[in-house]
Amino acid sequence: MITKDMIIGDVLDKYPTTAPLFLNMGMHCLGCPASRGESIAEACMVHGADADKLVKALNDAIGE
């Protein structure tokens, strides 16, 4: 299960198919070391996205 406290790089390493969901929220620099080191909550705050909504979409995408 993915939570908003998880580091984006860890999520992408374990579930690479989730990358489009991050791109859809406006996070277009997934290869950038800084973005991969942020938590989902931090990235959502920076990008003005709803962390709970993104986490739900991520978990739906991985079937959890």
Short mmCIF file of C-alpha atoms in Angstrom, two decimals:
data_model
loop_
_atom_site.label_atom_id
_atom_site.label_comp_id
_atom_site.label_asym_id
_atom_site.label_seq_id
_atom_site.Cartn_x
_atom_site.Cartn_y
_atom_site.Cartn_z
CA MET A 1 0.00 0.00 0.00
CA ILE A 2 1.25 3.45 -0.93
CA THR A 3 0.99 6.27 1.63
CA LYS A 4 1.57 10.00 1.27
CA ASP A 5 4.65 9.75 3.51
CA MET A 6 6.41 7.45 1.03
CA ILE A 7 9.33 8.77 -1.02
CA ILE A 8 8.45 9.18 -4.70
CA GLY A 9 11.62 7.44 -5.88
CA ASP A 10 10.77 4.40 -3.79
CA VAL A 11 7.24 4.28 -5.20
CA LEU A 12 8.54 4.60 -8.77
CA ASP A 13 11.18 1.91 -8.22
CA LYS A 14 8.62 -0.54 -6.87
CA TYR A 15 5.68 0.49 -9.09
CA PRO A 16 7.06 2.05 -12.31
CA THR A 17 3.61 1.99 -13.91
CA THR A 18 2.56 4.79 -11.53
CA ALA A 19 4.75 7.37 -13.30
CA PRO A 20 1.88 8.74 -15.46
CA LEU A 21 -0.10 9.59 -12.33
CA PHE A 22 2.76 11.76 -11.07
CA LEU A 23 3.07 13.36 -14.51
CA ASN A 24 -0.67 14.10 -14.53
CA MET A 25 -0.35 16.04 -11.27
CA GLY A 26 2.23 18.30 -12.91
CA MET A 27 5.38 16.60 -11.71
CA HIS A 28 7.28 16.51 -14.98
CA CYS A 29 10.78 16.04 -13.59
CA LEU A 30 10.57 12.48 -12.28
CA GLY A 31 14.20 11.82 -13.18
CA CYS A 32 15.42 14.76 -11.12
CA PRO A 33 17.17 13.59 -7.91
CA ALA A 34 15.37 16.24 -5.86
CA SER A 35 11.91 15.16 -6.96
CA ARG A 36 12.66 11.47 -6.41
CA GLY A 37 13.69 12.26 -2.83
CA GLU A 38 10.48 14.03 -1.88
CA SER A 39 7.57 12.39 -0.16
CA ILE A 40 4.28 12.27 -2.00
CA ALA A 41 2.87 14.78 0.50
CA GLU A 42 5.76 17.22 -0.08
CA ALA A 43 5.44 16.99 -3.86
CA CYS A 44 1.71 17.54 -3.70
CA MET A 45 2.18 20.59 -1.51
CA VAL A 46 4.69 22.08 -3.97
CA HIS A 47 2.51 21.30 -6.99
CA GLY A 48 -0.80 22.28 -5.41
CA ALA A 49 -2.20 18.77 -5.71
CA ASP A 50 -4.40 16.81 -3.31
CA ALA A 51 -2.16 14.17 -1.70
CA ASP A 52 -5.06 12.00 -0.56
CA LYS A 53 -6.54 11.95 -4.06
CA LEU A 54 -3.18 11.05 -5.61
CA VAL A 55 -2.53 8.29 -3.06
CA LYS A 56 -5.96 6.81 -3.79
CA ALA A 57 -5.24 6.89 -7.53
CA LEU A 58 -1.83 5.30 -6.99
CA ASN A 59 -3.26 2.52 -4.86
CA ASP A 60 -6.06 1.95 -7.37
CA ALA A 61 -3.43 1.69 -10.12
CA ILE A 62 -1.47 -0.99 -8.27
CA GLY A 63 -4.58 -2.83 -7.18
CA GLU A 64 -4.44 -2.07 -3.46
#
